[in-house]
Tab-separated table of C-alpha atoms in Angstrom:
chain	number	residue	atom	x	y	z
A	972	MET	CA	50.428	-89.053	-116.207
A	973	SER	CA	52.631	-85.963	-115.901
A	974	GLU	CA	53.393	-84.548	-112.488
A	975	THR	CA	51.502	-81.714	-110.889
A	976	ILE	CA	53.265	-78.426	-111.552
A	977	GLU	CA	55.037	-76.570	-108.777
A	978	LEU	CA	53.336	-73.204	-108.370
A	979	ASP	CA	55.772	-70.303	-108.266
A	980	PHE	CA	54.552	-66.746	-107.869
A	981	GLY	CA	57.287	-64.191	-107.380
A	982	THR	CA	60.436	-66.071	-106.432
A	983	THR	CA	62.489	-62.929	-106.854
A	984	ALA	CA	63.452	-62.820	-103.195
A	985	GLN	CA	64.663	-66.398	-103.336
A	986	LYS	CA	66.823	-65.681	-106.398
A	987	ARG	CA	68.488	-62.720	-104.718
A	988	THR	CA	72.034	-63.278	-103.537
A	989	GLU	CA	72.689	-62.192	-100.003
A	990	GLY	CA	73.543	-58.498	-99.701
A	991	ASP	CA	72.403	-57.583	-103.250
A	992	ALA	CA	69.359	-55.430	-103.935
A	993	LEU	CA	67.547	-56.382	-107.126
A	994	PRO	CA	66.638	-53.468	-109.409
A	995	VAL	CA	62.882	-53.309	-109.971
A	996	VAL	CA	60.454	-51.020	-111.793
A	997	LEU	CA	57.232	-49.843	-110.136
A	998	LEU	CA	54.046	-49.838	-112.210
A	999	ALA	CA	50.799	-48.078	-111.309
A	1000	LEU	CA	47.429	-47.177	-112.738
A	1001	ASP	CA	46.182	-43.841	-111.392
A	1002	GLN	CA	42.392	-43.677	-111.451
A	1003	GLY	CA	42.240	-40.877	-108.879
A	1004	ARG	CA	41.003	-43.130	-106.068
A	1005	TYR	CA	43.856	-42.425	-103.638
A	1006	ASP	CA	47.071	-40.438	-103.241
A	1007	MET	CA	49.297	-42.030	-105.872
A	1008	ASP	CA	52.533	-40.409	-104.678
A	1009	ARG	CA	52.022	-41.702	-101.142
A	1010	SER	CA	51.051	-45.161	-102.419
A	1011	LEU	CA	54.183	-45.385	-104.570
A	1012	ASP	CA	56.357	-44.225	-101.663
A	1013	GLU	CA	54.918	-47.046	-99.589
A	1014	LEU	CA	55.395	-49.551	-102.425
A	1015	ARG	CA	59.022	-48.410	-102.727
A	1016	ALA	CA	59.497	-48.983	-98.980
A	1017	LEU	CA	57.896	-52.421	-99.270
A	1018	ALA	CA	60.277	-53.290	-102.113
A	1019	GLU	CA	63.215	-52.140	-100.000
A	1020	ALA	CA	61.983	-54.313	-97.128
A	1021	ASN	CA	62.094	-57.240	-99.553
A	1022	GLY	CA	65.683	-56.540	-100.613
A	1023	MET	CA	64.790	-54.713	-103.832
A	1024	ASP	CA	65.762	-51.323	-105.209
A	1025	ALA	CA	63.024	-49.404	-107.045
A	1026	VAL	CA	65.089	-47.688	-109.748
A	1027	ALA	CA	62.229	-46.413	-111.926
A	1028	GLU	CA	58.471	-46.067	-112.035
A	1029	VAL	CA	55.881	-46.000	-114.801
A	1030	VAL	CA	52.481	-44.489	-113.990
A	1031	GLN	CA	49.492	-44.079	-116.262
A	1032	LYS	CA	46.496	-41.864	-115.540
A	1033	ARG	CA	43.493	-43.620	-116.976
A	1034	SER	CA	39.822	-43.658	-116.007
A	1035	ALA	CA	39.209	-47.281	-117.031
A	1036	PRO	CA	41.792	-50.099	-116.925
A	1037	GLU	CA	42.717	-52.260	-119.882
A	1038	ALA	CA	41.290	-55.707	-119.164
A	1039	ALA	CA	44.351	-57.720	-120.213
A	1040	THR	CA	47.141	-55.630	-118.668
A	1041	LEU	CA	45.423	-52.763	-116.762
A	1042	LEU	CA	47.855	-50.363	-118.475
A	1043	GLY	CA	47.342	-49.343	-122.088
A	1044	ALA	CA	49.397	-50.886	-124.890
A	1045	GLY	CA	51.565	-47.783	-125.313
A	1046	LYS	CA	52.334	-47.545	-121.615
A	1047	VAL	CA	53.152	-51.275	-121.464
A	1048	GLU	CA	55.646	-50.792	-124.305
A	1049	GLU	CA	57.147	-47.830	-122.438
A	1050	ALA	CA	57.453	-49.985	-119.318
A	1051	ARG	CA	59.176	-52.711	-121.353
A	1052	LEU	CA	61.796	-50.242	-122.590
A	1053	VAL	CA	62.334	-48.894	-119.083
A	1054	CYS	CA	62.837	-52.438	-117.747
A	1055	GLN	CA	65.389	-53.092	-120.478
A	1056	ASN	CA	67.248	-49.809	-119.937
A	1057	VAL	CA	67.620	-50.273	-116.165
A	1058	GLN	CA	68.132	-54.056	-116.479
A	1059	ALA	CA	65.280	-54.655	-114.056
A	1060	ALA	CA	64.919	-58.095	-112.526
A	1061	ALA	CA	61.197	-57.611	-111.915
A	1062	ALA	CA	58.293	-55.199	-112.147
A	1063	ILE	CA	55.931	-54.551	-109.233
A	1064	PHE	CA	52.382	-53.362	-109.845
A	1065	ASP	CA	50.778	-51.123	-107.214
A	1066	GLY	CA	47.550	-53.076	-106.840
A	1067	GLU	CA	46.175	-56.593	-107.254
A	1068	LEU	CA	46.479	-58.438	-110.549
A	1069	THR	CA	44.669	-61.506	-111.789
A	1070	GLY	CA	46.593	-64.561	-112.927
A	1071	SER	CA	46.068	-63.738	-116.607
A	1072	GLN	CA	47.157	-60.124	-116.082
A	1073	ILE	CA	50.364	-61.325	-114.388
A	1074	ARG	CA	50.992	-63.661	-117.334
A	1075	ASN	CA	50.243	-60.982	-119.936
A	1076	LEU	CA	52.420	-58.349	-118.292
A	1077	SER	CA	55.278	-60.801	-117.756
A	1078	ALA	CA	55.180	-61.749	-121.439
A	1079	ALA	CA	55.027	-58.128	-122.566
A	1080	LEU	CA	57.696	-56.783	-120.232
A	1081	GLN	CA	59.906	-59.894	-120.425
A	1082	VAL	CA	60.551	-59.752	-116.673
A	1083	GLU	CA	58.893	-61.309	-113.651
A	1084	VAL	CA	55.819	-59.381	-112.483
A	1085	LEU	CA	54.576	-59.152	-108.904
A	1086	ASP	CA	51.636	-57.224	-107.554
A	1087	ARG	CA	51.393	-55.325	-104.269
A	1088	THR	CA	49.706	-58.192	-102.431
A	1089	LEU	CA	52.270	-60.778	-103.508
A	1090	LEU	CA	55.122	-58.461	-102.488
A	1091	ILE	CA	53.663	-58.158	-98.981
A	1092	LEU	CA	53.143	-61.921	-98.859
A	1093	GLU	CA	56.798	-62.489	-99.767
A	1094	ILE	CA	57.860	-60.171	-96.945
A	1095	PHE	CA	55.585	-62.011	-94.532
A	1096	ARG	CA	56.913	-65.376	-95.674
A	1097	ALA	CA	60.499	-64.247	-95.099
A	1098	ARG	CA	59.850	-62.632	-91.708
A	1099	ALA	CA	57.494	-65.083	-89.975
A	1100	THR	CA	59.360	-66.988	-87.267
A	1101	THR	CA	56.738	-68.678	-85.091
A	1102	ASN	CA	54.827	-71.747	-86.213
A	1103	GLU	CA	51.558	-69.821	-86.219
A	1104	GLY	CA	53.026	-66.965	-88.234
A	1105	LYS	CA	54.324	-69.370	-90.868
A	1106	LEU	CA	50.968	-71.159	-91.090
A	1107	GLN	CA	49.081	-67.873	-91.392
A	1108	THR	CA	51.406	-66.652	-94.131
A	1109	GLU	CA	51.128	-69.906	-96.088
A	1110	LEU	CA	47.340	-69.782	-95.793
A	1111	ALA	CA	47.267	-66.210	-97.105
A	1112	LEU	CA	49.549	-67.173	-99.995
A	1113	LEU	CA	47.398	-70.169	-100.980
A	1114	ARG	CA	44.232	-68.068	-100.842
A	1115	TYR	CA	45.975	-65.589	-103.104
A	1116	GLN	CA	47.058	-68.302	-105.556
A	1117	LEU	CA	43.762	-70.187	-105.783
A	1118	PRO	CA	41.807	-67.771	-108.038
A	1119	ARG	CA	44.939	-67.156	-110.158
A	1120	LEU	CA	45.562	-70.748	-111.253
A	1121	GLN	CA	43.854	-70.213	-114.603
A	1122	GLY	CA	46.382	-67.552	-115.509
A	1123	LEU	CA	49.380	-69.877	-115.429
A	1124	GLY	CA	49.215	-70.596	-119.152
A	1125	GLU	CA	50.056	-73.663	-121.177
A	1126	SER	CA	51.598	-75.536	-118.262
A	1127	LEU	CA	48.032	-76.160	-117.093
A	1128	SER	CA	46.893	-77.749	-120.354
A	1129	ARG	CA	44.945	-80.970	-120.241
A	1130	GLN	CA	46.947	-84.106	-119.519
A	1131	GLY	CA	46.832	-87.010	-121.895
A	1132	GLY	CA	45.722	-90.341	-120.466
A	1133	GLY	CA	48.269	-92.388	-122.416
A	1134	GLY	CA	47.679	-95.469	-124.591
A	1135	ALA	CA	46.746	-98.867	-123.213
A	1136	GLY	CA	45.897	-102.167	-124.785
A	1137	GLY	CA	46.017	-103.047	-128.475
A	1138	GLY	CA	44.893	-100.983	-131.399
A	1139	GLY	CA	45.817	-97.680	-129.831
A	1140	ALA	CA	43.102	-97.790	-127.168
A	1141	ARG	CA	42.942	-94.697	-124.990
A	1142	ARG	CA	42.003	-94.285	-121.337
A	1143	GLY	CA	40.641	-90.809	-121.861
A	1144	ALA	CA	41.924	-87.327	-121.281
A	1145	GLY	CA	42.078	-87.676	-117.515
A	1146	GLU	CA	42.057	-84.882	-114.962
A	1147	THR	CA	43.545	-81.536	-115.950
A	1148	LYS	CA	46.511	-80.062	-114.147
A	1149	LEU	CA	44.326	-77.114	-113.274
A	1150	GLU	CA	41.872	-79.416	-111.507
A	1151	LEU	CA	44.682	-81.265	-109.736
A	1152	ASP	CA	46.306	-78.055	-108.535
A	1153	ARG	CA	43.003	-76.572	-107.426
A	1154	ARG	CA	42.147	-79.730	-105.502
A	1155	HIS	CA	45.608	-79.772	-103.907
A	1156	LEU	CA	45.268	-76.145	-102.805
A	1157	HIS	CA	41.788	-76.738	-101.377
A	1158	HIS	CA	43.074	-79.690	-99.311
A	1159	ARG	CA	46.079	-77.720	-98.088
A	1160	ILE	CA	43.920	-74.708	-97.171
A	1161	GLU	CA	41.549	-76.933	-95.182
A	1162	HIS	CA	44.511	-78.492	-93.379
A	1163	LEU	CA	45.988	-75.095	-92.503
A	1164	GLU	CA	42.627	-73.795	-91.308
A	1165	GLN	CA	42.318	-76.789	-88.974
A	1166	ARG	CA	45.848	-76.262	-87.616
A	1167	LEU	CA	45.210	-72.564	-87.032
A	1168	ALA	CA	41.878	-73.319	-85.376
A	1169	GLU	CA	43.741	-75.545	-82.899
A	1170	LEU	CA	46.248	-72.768	-82.211
A	1171	GLU	CA	43.417	-70.273	-81.812
A	1172	LYS	CA	41.835	-72.604	-79.250
A	1173	ARG	CA	45.079	-72.535	-77.260
A	1174	ARG	CA	45.201	-68.759	-77.595
A	1175	GLY	CA	41.671	-68.609	-76.232
A	1176	GLU	CA	42.720	-70.694	-73.229
A	1177	THR	CA	45.579	-68.249	-72.598
A	1178	ARG	CA	43.127	-65.337	-72.760
A	1179	ARG	CA	40.783	-67.083	-70.313
A	1180	ALA	CA	43.692	-67.680	-67.932
A	1181	ARG	CA	44.548	-63.985	-68.080
A	1182	ARG	CA	40.946	-63.018	-67.355
A	1183	LYS	CA	40.792	-65.513	-64.492
A	1184	ASN	CA	43.904	-63.983	-62.972
A	1185	ASN	CA	42.551	-60.529	-63.801
A	1186	VAL	CA	45.720	-59.539	-65.651
A	1187	PRO	CA	45.023	-56.472	-67.834
A	1188	VAL	CA	46.171	-56.674	-71.461
A	1189	ILE	CA	47.542	-53.634	-73.300
A	1190	ALA	CA	47.770	-53.960	-77.091
A	1191	LEU	CA	50.142	-51.905	-79.234
A	1192	VAL	CA	48.599	-51.424	-82.678
A	1193	GLY	CA	49.384	-49.206	-85.620
A	1194	TYR	CA	50.979	-48.778	-88.984
A	1195	THR	CA	54.062	-50.797	-89.760
A	1196	ASN	CA	57.401	-49.148	-88.936
A	1197	VAL	CA	56.032	-46.617	-86.423
A	1198	GLY	CA	58.185	-48.093	-83.649
A	1199	LYS	CA	55.840	-50.490	-81.834
A	1200	SER	CA	58.576	-53.070	-81.248
A	1201	SER	CA	61.006	-50.355	-80.127
A	1202	LEU	CA	58.375	-49.041	-77.737
A	1203	LEU	CA	57.784	-52.512	-76.303
A	1204	ASN	CA	61.521	-52.984	-75.819
A	1205	ALA	CA	61.853	-49.574	-74.172
A	1206	LEU	CA	59.048	-50.353	-71.720
A	1207	CYS	CA	59.808	-54.015	-71.025
A	1208	GLY	CA	63.516	-54.409	-71.837
A	1209	GLU	CA	65.348	-55.378	-75.033
A	1210	GLN	CA	63.758	-58.659	-76.057
A	1211	ILE	CA	62.528	-58.541	-79.661
A	1212	PHE	CA	64.010	-57.594	-83.030
A	1213	GLU	CA	63.541	-54.030	-84.235
A	1214	ALA	CA	64.633	-52.262	-87.402
A	1215	ASP	CA	63.772	-49.200	-89.467
A	1216	MET	CA	61.873	-51.084	-92.171
A	1217	LEU	CA	58.341	-52.170	-92.960
A	1218	PHE	CA	57.220	-55.377	-91.253
A	1219	ALA	CA	60.471	-55.806	-89.298
A	1220	THR	CA	58.522	-58.070	-86.933
A	1221	LEU	CA	55.385	-60.045	-87.730
A	1222	ASP	CA	54.649	-62.435	-84.925
A	1223	PRO	CA	52.739	-61.096	-81.919
A	1224	THR	CA	54.863	-60.719	-78.809
A	1225	ALA	CA	53.550	-60.553	-75.226
A	1226	ARG	CA	55.680	-59.202	-72.382
A	1227	LYS	CA	55.073	-58.483	-68.703
A	1228	LEU	CA	54.817	-54.771	-67.864
A	1229	THR	CA	54.524	-53.430	-64.318
A	1230	LEU	CA	52.929	-49.970	-64.112
A	1231	PRO	CA	54.038	-47.331	-61.569
A	1232	SER	CA	51.069	-48.224	-59.332
A	1233	GLY	CA	52.419	-51.770	-59.135
A	1234	LEU	CA	49.689	-53.171	-61.366
A	1235	GLN	CA	51.082	-56.044	-63.419
A	1236	THR	CA	49.921	-56.107	-67.031
A	1237	VAL	CA	50.682	-57.891	-70.297
A	1238	LEU	CA	51.883	-55.699	-73.181
A	1239	VAL	CA	51.200	-57.221	-76.614
A	1240	ASP	CA	52.857	-56.070	-79.843
A	1241	THR	CA	50.728	-56.884	-82.910
A	1242	VAL	CA	51.471	-57.085	-86.641
A	1243	GLY	CA	51.654	-53.699	-88.363
A	1244	PHE	CA	49.201	-52.353	-90.929
A	1245	VAL	CA	49.620	-50.804	-94.361
A	1246	SER	CA	47.153	-48.904	-96.496
A	1247	ARG	CA	44.927	-51.192	-98.550
A	1248	LEU	CA	46.031	-54.154	-96.419
A	1249	PRO	CA	45.274	-57.191	-98.599
A	1250	HIS	CA	42.102	-59.045	-97.675
A	1251	HIS	CA	44.035	-62.335	-97.679
A	1252	LEU	CA	46.272	-61.036	-94.888
A	1253	VAL	CA	43.460	-59.580	-92.810
A	1254	GLU	CA	41.678	-62.916	-92.896
A	1255	ALA	CA	44.769	-65.073	-92.325
A	1256	PHE	CA	46.087	-62.910	-89.467
A	1257	LYS	CA	42.699	-62.217	-87.923
A	1258	SER	CA	43.402	-64.449	-84.920
A	1259	THR	CA	46.596	-62.477	-84.313
A	1260	LEU	CA	44.940	-59.100	-84.825
A	1261	GLU	CA	42.135	-60.128	-82.474
A	1262	GLU	CA	44.593	-59.730	-79.592
A	1263	ALA	CA	43.520	-56.089	-79.817
A	1264	ALA	CA	39.849	-57.039	-79.571
A	1265	TYR	CA	40.484	-58.828	-76.257
A	1266	ALA	CA	42.687	-56.082	-74.801
A	1267	ASP	CA	41.744	-53.866	-71.867
A	1268	VAL	CA	43.517	-50.891	-73.428
A	1269	ILE	CA	44.541	-50.264	-77.033
A	1270	VAL	CA	47.555	-48.023	-77.620
A	1271	LYS	CA	47.464	-46.713	-81.183
A	1272	VAL	CA	51.008	-45.798	-82.187
A	1273	ALA	CA	51.778	-43.264	-84.926
A	1274	ASP	CA	55.052	-41.922	-86.304
A	1275	ALA	CA	55.427	-38.311	-85.148
A	1276	SER	CA	58.120	-37.704	-87.780
A	1277	ASP	CA	55.886	-38.820	-90.669
A	1278	PRO	CA	53.645	-36.159	-92.255
A	1279	GLN	CA	51.248	-38.984	-93.147
A	1280	ALA	CA	50.635	-39.841	-89.467
A	1281	PRO	CA	46.925	-38.856	-89.609
A	1282	GLU	CA	46.423	-41.158	-92.595
A	1283	GLN	CA	48.268	-43.941	-90.769
A	1284	LEU	CA	45.937	-43.568	-87.794
A	1285	ALA	CA	42.957	-43.646	-90.165
A	1286	VAL	CA	44.177	-47.001	-91.576
A	1287	THR	CA	44.598	-48.296	-88.012
A	1288	ASP	CA	41.038	-47.247	-87.154
A	1289	GLU	CA	39.717	-48.996	-90.267
A	1290	VAL	CA	41.311	-52.309	-89.289
A	1291	LEU	CA	40.211	-51.979	-85.657
A	1292	ALA	CA	36.656	-51.299	-86.842
A	1293	THR	CA	36.610	-54.705	-88.549
A	1294	LEU	CA	37.552	-56.304	-85.202
A	1295	ASP	CA	34.753	-54.586	-83.235
A	1296	CYS	CA	37.054	-52.764	-80.803
A	1297	GLY	CA	34.805	-49.719	-80.338
A	1298	GLY	CA	34.135	-50.230	-76.625
A	1299	ILE	CA	37.789	-50.610	-75.572
A	1300	PRO	CA	39.647	-47.574	-74.123
A	1301	GLN	CA	42.172	-46.259	-76.643
A	1302	LEU	CA	45.235	-44.036	-76.308
A	1303	VAL	CA	47.002	-42.347	-79.218
A	1304	VAL	CA	50.788	-42.146	-78.930
A	1305	TYR	CA	53.039	-40.251	-81.325
A	1306	ASN	CA	56.334	-42.117	-81.226
A	1307	LYS	CA	59.705	-41.038	-82.695
A	1308	CYS	CA	59.122	-37.498	-81.387
A	1309	ASP	CA	62.904	-37.051	-81.098
A	1310	ALA	CA	63.065	-37.103	-84.908
A	1311	ALA	CA	60.198	-34.621	-85.261
A	1312	ASN	CA	61.057	-32.034	-82.582
A	1313	LEU	CA	57.369	-31.391	-82.042
A	1314	ILE	CA	56.018	-28.926	-79.492
A	1315	PRO	CA	52.655	-30.332	-78.419
A	1316	LEU	CA	49.823	-27.819	-78.613
A	1317	ASP	CA	47.578	-30.177	-76.672
A	1318	PRO	CA	48.945	-30.882	-73.168
A	1319	GLY	CA	47.106	-34.183	-73.214
A	1320	LEU	CA	48.929	-35.341	-76.343
A	1321	LEU	CA	51.243	-38.294	-75.727
A	1322	LEU	CA	54.625	-37.848	-77.392
A	1323	THR	CA	57.197	-40.597	-76.892
A	1324	SER	CA	60.622	-41.608	-78.083
A	1325	ALA	CA	61.576	-45.237	-77.625
A	1326	ARG	CA	65.171	-44.280	-78.448
A	1327	THR	CA	65.627	-41.492	-75.859
A	1328	GLY	CA	62.945	-42.506	-73.343
A	1329	ARG	CA	61.106	-39.216	-73.658
A	1330	GLY	CA	57.448	-39.430	-72.719
A	1331	LEU	CA	57.562	-43.006	-71.434
A	1332	PRO	CA	56.795	-42.039	-67.783
A	1333	GLU	CA	53.798	-40.017	-69.016
A	1334	LEU	CA	52.582	-42.987	-71.078
A	1335	LEU	CA	52.858	-45.340	-68.092
A	1336	ALA	CA	51.047	-42.815	-65.885
A	1337	ARG	CA	48.226	-42.526	-68.448
A	1338	LEU	CA	47.914	-46.329	-68.596
A	1339	ASP	CA	47.723	-46.363	-64.804
A	1340	GLU	CA	44.969	-43.770	-64.984
A	1341	VAL	CA	42.950	-45.757	-67.527
A	1342	LEU	CA	43.315	-48.939	-65.477
A	1343	SER	CA	42.868	-47.249	-62.095
A	1344	HIS	CA	39.595	-49.101	-61.534
A	1345	ARG	CA	41.653	-52.294	-61.323
A	1346	VAL	CA	43.730	-51.307	-58.257
A	1347	ARG	CA	43.366	-49.587	-54.900
A	1348	GLY	CA	45.906	-48.046	-52.547
A	1349	ILE	CA	45.622	-49.400	-48.972
A	1350	GLU	CA	47.302	-49.276	-45.565
A	1351	VAL	CA	47.149	-52.479	-43.538
A	1352	LEU	CA	48.556	-53.855	-40.305
A	1353	LEU	CA	49.002	-57.591	-40.784
A	1354	PRO	CA	49.268	-59.708	-37.592
A	1355	TYR	CA	52.382	-61.861	-37.498
A	1356	ASP	CA	50.307	-64.999	-38.008
A	1357	LYS	CA	48.838	-63.505	-41.234
A	1358	LEU	CA	52.074	-62.570	-42.972
A	1359	ALA	CA	51.316	-65.035	-45.766
A	1360	LEU	CA	49.128	-62.239	-47.143
A	1361	ALA	CA	52.285	-60.168	-47.623
A	1362	ASP	CA	53.177	-62.480	-50.496
A	1363	VAL	CA	49.920	-61.468	-52.191
A	1364	LEU	CA	50.896	-57.811	-51.801
A	1365	ARG	CA	54.249	-58.399	-53.451
A	1366	SER	CA	53.245	-60.866	-56.174
A	1367	ARG	CA	49.924	-59.334	-57.251
A	1368	GLY	CA	50.451	-55.712	-56.209
A	1369	SER	CA	53.233	-53.466	-54.996
A	1370	VAL	CA	54.579	-52.447	-51.598
A	1371	ALA	CA	55.534	-48.780	-51.107
A	1372	ALA	CA	56.349	-48.934	-47.367
A	1373	GLU	CA	56.925	-51.660	-44.765
A	1374	GLU	CA	57.334	-51.210	-40.985
A	1375	TYR	CA	57.562	-53.788	-38.201
A	1376	ARG	CA	55.420	-52.934	-35.182
A	1377	GLU	CA	54.560	-54.569	-31.879
A	1378	THR	CA	51.295	-56.143	-33.050
A	1379	GLY	CA	52.228	-56.867	-36.673
A	1380	VAL	CA	53.740	-55.468	-39.864
A	1381	TYR	CA	52.440	-52.250	-41.369
A	1382	TYR	CA	52.241	-52.024	-45.172
A	1383	ARG	CA	51.358	-49.172	-47.501
A	1384	ALA	CA	50.653	-50.904	-50.772
A	1385	THR	CA	48.645	-51.122	-53.960
A	1386	VAL	CA	46.432	-54.160	-54.490
A	1387	LYS	CA	44.036	-55.350	-57.125
A	1388	ILE	CA	40.375	-54.722	-56.469
A	1389	ASP	CA	39.791	-58.476	-56.645
A	1390	ASP	CA	42.196	-58.986	-53.715
A	1391	LEU	CA	40.857	-56.143	-51.573
A	1392	HIS	CA	38.488	-58.379	-49.566
A	1393	ARG	CA	41.472	-60.337	-48.206
A	1394	PHE	CA	42.822	-57.246	-46.436
A	1395	GLU	CA	39.625	-55.566	-45.234
A	1396	PRO	CA	39.904	-56.969	-41.664
A	1397	TYR	CA	43.399	-55.433	-41.331
A	1398	LEU	CA	42.890	-52.015	-42.894
A	1399	VAL	CA	44.334	-49.125	-40.950
């Protein structure tokens, strides 16, 4: 029996030598459903994030797609000539393709063909660093591959059983490669789902511990490359990787953030969004994205220097709607304002720059305002035999003033509402 084939969708990134950008051609079918120019700009940025250089594009306006290749025969031939002229290493289609469409286009263009979803999956596979991120990416990739197995061509033809015994006796045709590969993927998907369920259980325990300690959670959400990681670093200190590219960081990061009132919070940076975020990724990364659903405040970050900022916020709202985040307080922050030189018409508009620090005090003050129901300012005179309570003031709140007096120590401080009962007998 021959061996099960090794599935290989889009190994372009693996073939790339370090430091080289592979020339690629962008393909698109414009049916008037969305802004094609904006979609191609985003696809070009995604290709760049994957170490590719989009040197040409071929777009066809067509009301109905061609079943075999989506593009018409004439446009496919034009794309083939373009790929030859620019010596393209691959072609990237702005949308999802079936397995047979990938095979047909690859044969017609004589180059490797990727679709938008697979390109994003390759970026995720390259960028994931934590165990959970790698498992989620593999799960998304397998879910993408499963319905496309039939499009892999002759390599999935039926296996021969081989002769046995005298007279040319046969054992039968045996199980097809397609069936073997499908069964293998199903088993691997089930295994990954079990592993991720275990990790989600641990994440749930962490969330319960936070709720028990009454630690507020602030989630940074938004389009990819709007500066969420830079904002987290600016607020909490340089700790995570940041770069001016799509999906520079994938894995969720939680950091301690102390607000001006002294309230200690947890600031969580989540995976970025893109328009038409593939369903496979939404499902695979749902446990990560659900950090927003369990947050006390959601900070929606947009790029103030991008004219498409309103559309980016609309995409963010769409994803949040799938996570049932409607009842959670939300703030909108326009980051990178130093690159936009905006003059806010609305005094309540939050403009920030993670690079220069502009607007960060205002953001922290607004977070304090939203979470003000969690803390209370007090003045207490603690007797000398009750100074153990001072540790509570310092560890779970903040001390603004301290004065030693004859009968005890006076404190002006901020405490959590949950701790207020401890100090009521000593309030001044």
